[in-house]
Short mmCIF file of C-alpha atoms in Angstrom, two decimals:
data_model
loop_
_atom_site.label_atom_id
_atom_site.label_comp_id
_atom_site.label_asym_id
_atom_site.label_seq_id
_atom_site.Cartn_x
_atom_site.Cartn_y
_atom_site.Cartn_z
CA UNK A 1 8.15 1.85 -34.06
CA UNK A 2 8.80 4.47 -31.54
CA UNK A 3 10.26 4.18 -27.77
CA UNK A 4 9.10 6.53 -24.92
CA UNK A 5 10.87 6.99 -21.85
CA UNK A 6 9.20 8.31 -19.11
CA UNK A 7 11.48 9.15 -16.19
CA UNK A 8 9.51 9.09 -12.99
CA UNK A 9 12.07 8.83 -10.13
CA UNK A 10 11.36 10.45 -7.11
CA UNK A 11 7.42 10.15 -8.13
CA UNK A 12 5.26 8.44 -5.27
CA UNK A 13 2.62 5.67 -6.12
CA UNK A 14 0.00 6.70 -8.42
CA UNK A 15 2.08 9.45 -11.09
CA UNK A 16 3.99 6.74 -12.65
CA UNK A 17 1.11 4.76 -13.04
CA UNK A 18 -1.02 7.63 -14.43
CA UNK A 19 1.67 8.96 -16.74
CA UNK A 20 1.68 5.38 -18.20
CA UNK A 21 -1.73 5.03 -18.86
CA UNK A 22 -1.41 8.57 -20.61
CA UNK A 23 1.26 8.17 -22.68
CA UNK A 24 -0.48 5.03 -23.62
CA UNK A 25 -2.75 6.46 -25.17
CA UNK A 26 -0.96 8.38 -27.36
CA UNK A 27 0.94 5.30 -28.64
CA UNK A 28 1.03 3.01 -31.57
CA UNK A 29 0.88 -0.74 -31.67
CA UNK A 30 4.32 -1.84 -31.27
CA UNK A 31 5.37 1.16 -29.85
CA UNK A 32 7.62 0.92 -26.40
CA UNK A 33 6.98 2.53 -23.05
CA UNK A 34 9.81 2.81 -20.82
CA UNK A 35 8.94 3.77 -16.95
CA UNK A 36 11.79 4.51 -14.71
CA UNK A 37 10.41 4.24 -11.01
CA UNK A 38 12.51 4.07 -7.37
CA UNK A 39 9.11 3.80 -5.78
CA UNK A 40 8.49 0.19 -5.11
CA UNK A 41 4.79 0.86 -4.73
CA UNK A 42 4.75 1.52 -8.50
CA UNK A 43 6.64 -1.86 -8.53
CA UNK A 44 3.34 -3.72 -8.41
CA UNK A 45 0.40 -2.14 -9.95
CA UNK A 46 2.37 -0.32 -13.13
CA UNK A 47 2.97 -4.24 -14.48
CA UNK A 48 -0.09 -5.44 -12.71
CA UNK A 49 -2.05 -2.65 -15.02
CA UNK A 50 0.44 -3.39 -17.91
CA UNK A 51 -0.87 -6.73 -17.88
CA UNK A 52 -4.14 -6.51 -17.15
CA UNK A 53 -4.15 -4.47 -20.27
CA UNK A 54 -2.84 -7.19 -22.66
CA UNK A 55 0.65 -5.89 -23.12
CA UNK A 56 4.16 -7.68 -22.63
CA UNK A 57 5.69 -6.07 -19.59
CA UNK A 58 9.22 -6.62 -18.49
CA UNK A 59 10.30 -4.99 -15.10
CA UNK A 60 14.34 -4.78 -14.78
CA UNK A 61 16.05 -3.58 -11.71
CA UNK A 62 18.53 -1.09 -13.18
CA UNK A 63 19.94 -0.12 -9.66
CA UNK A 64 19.48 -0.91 -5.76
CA UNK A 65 15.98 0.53 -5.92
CA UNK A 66 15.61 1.60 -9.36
CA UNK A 67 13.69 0.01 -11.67
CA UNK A 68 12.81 0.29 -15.37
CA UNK A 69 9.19 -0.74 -16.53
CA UNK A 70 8.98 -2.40 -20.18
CA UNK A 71 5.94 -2.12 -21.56
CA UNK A 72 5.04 -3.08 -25.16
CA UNK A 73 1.83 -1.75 -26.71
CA UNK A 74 0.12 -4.51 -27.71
CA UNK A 75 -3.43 -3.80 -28.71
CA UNK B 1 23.84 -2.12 -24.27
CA UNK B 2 23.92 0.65 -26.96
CA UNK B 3 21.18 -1.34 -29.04
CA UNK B 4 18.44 0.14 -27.57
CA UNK B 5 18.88 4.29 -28.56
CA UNK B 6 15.20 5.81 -30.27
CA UNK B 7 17.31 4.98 -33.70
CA UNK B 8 16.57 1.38 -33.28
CA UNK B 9 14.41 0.24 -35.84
CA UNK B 10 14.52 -3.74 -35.54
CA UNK B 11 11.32 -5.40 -35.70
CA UNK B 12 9.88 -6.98 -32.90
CA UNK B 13 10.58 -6.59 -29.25
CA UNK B 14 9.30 -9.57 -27.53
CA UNK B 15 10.91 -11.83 -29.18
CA UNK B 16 14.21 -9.68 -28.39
CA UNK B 17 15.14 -9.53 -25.19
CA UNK B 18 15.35 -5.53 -24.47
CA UNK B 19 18.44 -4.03 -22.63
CA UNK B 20 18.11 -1.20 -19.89
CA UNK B 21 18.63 2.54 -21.60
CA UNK B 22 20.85 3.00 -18.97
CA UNK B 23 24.49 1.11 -17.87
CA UNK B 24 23.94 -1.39 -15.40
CA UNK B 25 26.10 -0.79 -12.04
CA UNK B 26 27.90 -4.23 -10.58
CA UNK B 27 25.42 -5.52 -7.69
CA UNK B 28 26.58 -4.91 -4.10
CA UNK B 29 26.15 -8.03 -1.88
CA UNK B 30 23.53 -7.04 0.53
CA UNK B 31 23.76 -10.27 2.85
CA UNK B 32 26.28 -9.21 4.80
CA UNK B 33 24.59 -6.03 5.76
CA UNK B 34 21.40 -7.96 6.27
CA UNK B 35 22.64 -9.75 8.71
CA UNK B 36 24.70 -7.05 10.49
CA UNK B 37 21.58 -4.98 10.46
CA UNK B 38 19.84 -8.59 12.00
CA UNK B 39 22.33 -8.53 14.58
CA UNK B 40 21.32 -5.03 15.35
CA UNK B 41 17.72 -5.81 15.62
CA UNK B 42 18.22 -8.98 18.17
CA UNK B 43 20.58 -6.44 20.52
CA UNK B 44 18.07 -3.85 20.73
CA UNK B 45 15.51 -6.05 21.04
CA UNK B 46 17.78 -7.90 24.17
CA UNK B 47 18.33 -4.47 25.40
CA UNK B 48 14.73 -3.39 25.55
CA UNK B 49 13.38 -6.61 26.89
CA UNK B 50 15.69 -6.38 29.78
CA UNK B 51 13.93 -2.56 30.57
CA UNK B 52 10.27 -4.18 29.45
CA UNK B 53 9.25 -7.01 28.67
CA UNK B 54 6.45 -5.01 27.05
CA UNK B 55 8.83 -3.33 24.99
CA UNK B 56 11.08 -5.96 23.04
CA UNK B 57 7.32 -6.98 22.18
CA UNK B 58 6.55 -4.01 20.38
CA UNK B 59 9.88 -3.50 18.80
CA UNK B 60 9.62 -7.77 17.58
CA UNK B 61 6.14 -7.22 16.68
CA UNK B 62 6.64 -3.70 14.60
CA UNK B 63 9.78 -5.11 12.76
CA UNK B 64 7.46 -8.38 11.60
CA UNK B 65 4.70 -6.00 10.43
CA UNK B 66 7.33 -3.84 8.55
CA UNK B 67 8.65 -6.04 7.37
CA UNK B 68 5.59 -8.27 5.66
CA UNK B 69 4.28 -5.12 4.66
CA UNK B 70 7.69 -4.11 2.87
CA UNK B 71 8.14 -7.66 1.28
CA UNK B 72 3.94 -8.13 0.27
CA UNK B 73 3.88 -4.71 -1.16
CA UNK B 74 0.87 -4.32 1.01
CA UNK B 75 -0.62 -1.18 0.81
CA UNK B 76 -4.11 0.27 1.93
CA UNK B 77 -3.51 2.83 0.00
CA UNK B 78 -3.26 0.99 -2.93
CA UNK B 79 -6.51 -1.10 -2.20
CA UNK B 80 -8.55 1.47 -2.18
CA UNK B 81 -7.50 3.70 -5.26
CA UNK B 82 -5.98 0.56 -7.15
CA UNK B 83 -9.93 -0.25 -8.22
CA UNK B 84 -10.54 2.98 -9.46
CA UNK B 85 -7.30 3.47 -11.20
CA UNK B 86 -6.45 0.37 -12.94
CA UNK B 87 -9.55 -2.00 -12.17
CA UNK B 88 -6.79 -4.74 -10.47
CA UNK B 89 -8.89 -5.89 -6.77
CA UNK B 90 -5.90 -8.08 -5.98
CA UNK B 91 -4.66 -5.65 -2.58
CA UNK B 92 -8.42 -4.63 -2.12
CA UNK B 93 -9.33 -8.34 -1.58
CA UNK B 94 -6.03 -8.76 0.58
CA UNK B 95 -7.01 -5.75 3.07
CA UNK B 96 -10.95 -7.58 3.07
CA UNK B 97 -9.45 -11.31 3.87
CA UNK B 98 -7.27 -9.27 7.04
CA UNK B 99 -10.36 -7.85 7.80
CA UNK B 100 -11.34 -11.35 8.30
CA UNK B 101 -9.30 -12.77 9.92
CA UNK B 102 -8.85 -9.62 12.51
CA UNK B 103 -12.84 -10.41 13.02
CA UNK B 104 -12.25 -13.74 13.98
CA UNK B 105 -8.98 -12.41 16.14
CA UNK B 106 -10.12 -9.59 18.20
CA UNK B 107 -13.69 -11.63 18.51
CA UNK B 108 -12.22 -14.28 20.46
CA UNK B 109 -10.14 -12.21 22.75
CA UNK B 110 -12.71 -10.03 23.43
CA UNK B 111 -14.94 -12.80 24.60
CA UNK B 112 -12.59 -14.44 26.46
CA UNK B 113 -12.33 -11.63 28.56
CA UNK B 114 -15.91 -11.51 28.28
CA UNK B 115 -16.96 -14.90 29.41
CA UNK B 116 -14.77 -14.82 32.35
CA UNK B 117 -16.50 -11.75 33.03
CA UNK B 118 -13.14 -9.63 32.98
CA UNK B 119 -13.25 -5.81 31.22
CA UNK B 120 -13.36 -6.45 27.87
CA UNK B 121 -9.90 -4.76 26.25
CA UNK B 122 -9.90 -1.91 23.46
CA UNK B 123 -13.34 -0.66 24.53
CA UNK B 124 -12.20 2.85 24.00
CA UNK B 125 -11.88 2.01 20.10
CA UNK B 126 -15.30 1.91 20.25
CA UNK B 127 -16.22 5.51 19.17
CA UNK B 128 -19.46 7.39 17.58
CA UNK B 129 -19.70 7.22 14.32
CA UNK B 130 -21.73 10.26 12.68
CA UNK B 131 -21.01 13.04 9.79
CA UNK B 132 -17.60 13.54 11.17
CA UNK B 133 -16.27 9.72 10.69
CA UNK B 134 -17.24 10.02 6.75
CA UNK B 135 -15.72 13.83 6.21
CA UNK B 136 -12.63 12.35 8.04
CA UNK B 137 -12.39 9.21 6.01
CA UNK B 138 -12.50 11.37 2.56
CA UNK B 139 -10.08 13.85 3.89
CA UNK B 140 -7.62 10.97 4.90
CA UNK B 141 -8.35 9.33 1.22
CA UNK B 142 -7.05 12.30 -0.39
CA UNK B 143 -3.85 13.07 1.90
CA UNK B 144 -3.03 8.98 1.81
CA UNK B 145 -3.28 9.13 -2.15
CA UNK B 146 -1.07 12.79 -2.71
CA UNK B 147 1.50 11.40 0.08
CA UNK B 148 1.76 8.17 -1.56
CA UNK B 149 1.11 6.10 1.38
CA UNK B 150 -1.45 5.87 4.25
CA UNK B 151 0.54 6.02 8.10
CA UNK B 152 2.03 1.82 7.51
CA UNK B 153 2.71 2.86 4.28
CA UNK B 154 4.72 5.96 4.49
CA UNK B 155 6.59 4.58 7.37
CA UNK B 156 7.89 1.51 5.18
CA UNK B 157 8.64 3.82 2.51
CA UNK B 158 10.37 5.94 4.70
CA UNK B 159 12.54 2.81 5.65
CA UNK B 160 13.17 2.12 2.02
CA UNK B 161 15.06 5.73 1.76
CA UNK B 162 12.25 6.80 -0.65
CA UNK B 163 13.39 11.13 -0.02
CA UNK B 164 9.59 11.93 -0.49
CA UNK B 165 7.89 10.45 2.11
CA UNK B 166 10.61 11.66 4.66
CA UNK B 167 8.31 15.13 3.71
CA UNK B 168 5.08 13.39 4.19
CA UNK B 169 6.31 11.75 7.47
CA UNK B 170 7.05 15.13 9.01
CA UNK B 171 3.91 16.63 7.88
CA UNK B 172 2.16 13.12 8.92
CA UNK B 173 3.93 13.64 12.59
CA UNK B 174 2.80 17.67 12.70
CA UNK B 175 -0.78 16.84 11.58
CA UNK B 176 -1.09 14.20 14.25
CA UNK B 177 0.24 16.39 16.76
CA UNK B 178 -1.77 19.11 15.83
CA UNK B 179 -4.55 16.29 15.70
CA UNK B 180 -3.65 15.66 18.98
CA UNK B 181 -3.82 19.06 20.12
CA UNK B 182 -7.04 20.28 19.34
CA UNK B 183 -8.82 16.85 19.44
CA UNK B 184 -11.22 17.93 22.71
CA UNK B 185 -12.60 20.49 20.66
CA UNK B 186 -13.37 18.42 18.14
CA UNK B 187 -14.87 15.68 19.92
CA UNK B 188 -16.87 17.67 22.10
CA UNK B 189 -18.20 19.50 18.99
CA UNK B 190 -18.07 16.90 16.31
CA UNK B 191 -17.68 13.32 17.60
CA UNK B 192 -19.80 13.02 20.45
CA UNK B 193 -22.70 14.18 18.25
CA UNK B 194 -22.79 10.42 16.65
CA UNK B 195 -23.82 6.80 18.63
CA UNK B 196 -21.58 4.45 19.20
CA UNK B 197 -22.10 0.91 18.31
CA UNK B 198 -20.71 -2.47 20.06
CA UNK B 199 -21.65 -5.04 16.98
CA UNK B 200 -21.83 -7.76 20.04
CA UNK B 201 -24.55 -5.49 21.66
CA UNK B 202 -26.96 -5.78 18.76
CA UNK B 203 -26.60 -8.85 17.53
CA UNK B 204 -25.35 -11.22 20.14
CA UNK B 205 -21.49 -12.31 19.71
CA UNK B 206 -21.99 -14.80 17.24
CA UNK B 207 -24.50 -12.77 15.04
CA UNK B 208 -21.26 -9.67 14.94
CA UNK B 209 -19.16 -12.06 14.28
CA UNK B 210 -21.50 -13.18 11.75
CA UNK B 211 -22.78 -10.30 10.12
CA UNK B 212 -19.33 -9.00 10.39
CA UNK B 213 -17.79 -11.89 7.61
CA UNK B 214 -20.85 -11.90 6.05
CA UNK B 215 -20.11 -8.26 5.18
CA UNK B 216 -16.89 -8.53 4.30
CA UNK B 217 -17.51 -11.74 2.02
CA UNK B 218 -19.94 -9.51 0.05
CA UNK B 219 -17.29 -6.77 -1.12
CA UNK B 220 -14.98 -9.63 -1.86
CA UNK B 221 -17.44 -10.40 -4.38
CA UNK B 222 -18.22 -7.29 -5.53
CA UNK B 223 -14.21 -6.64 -5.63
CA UNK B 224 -14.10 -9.77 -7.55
CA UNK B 225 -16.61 -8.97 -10.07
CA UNK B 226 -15.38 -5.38 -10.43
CA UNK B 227 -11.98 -6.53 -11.57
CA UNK B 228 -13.40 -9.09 -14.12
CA UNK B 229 -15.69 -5.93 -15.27
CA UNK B 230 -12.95 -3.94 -15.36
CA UNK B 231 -10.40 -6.10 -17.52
CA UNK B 232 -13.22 -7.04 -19.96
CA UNK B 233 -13.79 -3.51 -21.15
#
């Protein structure tokens, strides 16, 4: 089991979302994705994809404005 | 809050509940600040109203929109590209049912100017559409999805201190200005080229109105089905 942390702060809508779905792909069941986004854009369709996907997504808000995507590969 | 390091070996995560990589700073109280910056808001708006009526208007109405928009995560930028990108319709569908209901809006006031035989109001939004309108529209569809955000959308992002789109907001305000500048040349040359069309012209009022939902109903569908397409593959 492996963890990835991809740090996209300062990264506007769609690279956070597109970094996900690549790194993603080069992941094991079981492995974990961890996003770091301020934009709150990213907020709603990186878990909204996440999810869509079939994987367990948890979204915590590490700072005013700073959030940290959990996403566990799950198929 | 150390548990969580790329040593960490132990089983499953979602039965776990996972802990940030990072420390987690105490939380500020924002309420206080809301409501100072409230209290802000209600004395300009006092201020302006006294100059214009017109004016504390615009300033209510623009916080409202800002606001909802902030709050909804509402994004046109996001409805468009969303579909492509991760198959979800869910803002695509929101922009269509707006669409609606603007319809229903703007048709009403415009015939009740209409029927009382007053000018009908925002005629000069009705423009030619030709070659230009679709070049225009792709162009815009690229800048809106490298800037992160269409014009509502940088703005609000702007207002959430997102250091980015402070960059795209100048460059926004020097390509409308520039826009601005040269936009005889390009109407004379480009946009006058195309027809325009009045939807109440063609079809009567209630046929626009009509064909108008009618329209929009049909890419809710499709939007519907795409997404159900999408998250079956």
């Amino acid at each position: 089991m492996k963890e990835v942390v991809i740090d996209s702060l300062g990264e506007a809508c769609p690279i956070p979302l597109v970094k996900a779905q690549n790194a993603m792909k080069e992941m094991e069941i079981g492995d974990v994705l961890i996003v770091q986004i301020d934009h709150s854009c990213a907020m709603k369709n990186l878990p909204e994809w996440a999810r869509k996907e079939g994987h367990n997504v948890e979204i915590e808000e590490v700072d005013d404005a700073e959030w940290e995507v959990i996403i566990e590969k799950a198929k | 809050m150390s548990d969580t390091t790329n040593t960490n070996s132990s089983g499953s995560i979602s039965t776990t509940r996972r802990r940030s990589s990072r420390p987690r700073k105490p939380k500020k109280n924002m309420i206080p600040i809301g409501l100072a910056v409230a209290l802000v808001f209600v004395i300009i708006g006092i201020l302006l109203a006294q100059r214009s009526a017109m004016l504390g208007f615009f300033w209510m109405t623009g916080i409202a929109f800002g606001f909802v928009l902030q709050r909804a995560r509402f994004c046109f930028t996001a409805s468009m590209r969303d579909p492509y990108l991760t198959g979800g319709t869910s803002l695509t569908r929101a922009v269509l049912i707006a669409f609606a209901l603007t319809t229903i809006g703007f048709a009403a006031i415009k015939y009740g100017y209409f029927a009382k035989g007053l000018p009908i109001p925002g005629m000069s939004y009705v423009v030619p559409i030709s070659l230009a309108t679709i070049v225009g529209a792709f162009m815009f569809g690229i800048g809106m999805v490298i800037a992160g955000g269409c014009a509502s959308g940088t703005l609000m992002r702007v207002g959430e201190g997102f250091m980015m789109q402070v960059l795209a907001l100048v460059f926004f305000v020097v390509g409308s200005l520039w826009g601005a500048h040269d936009f005889e040349f390009w109407k004379y040359f480009f946009i006058s080229k195309g027809k325009a069309v009045f939807l109440p012209d063609v079809f009567g009022w209630t046929g626009a109105v009509f064909v108008q939902l009618l329209l929009i109903a049909v890419l809710y569908v499709v939007a519907l089905k795409w997404e159900q397409k999408k998250s079956n593959e």
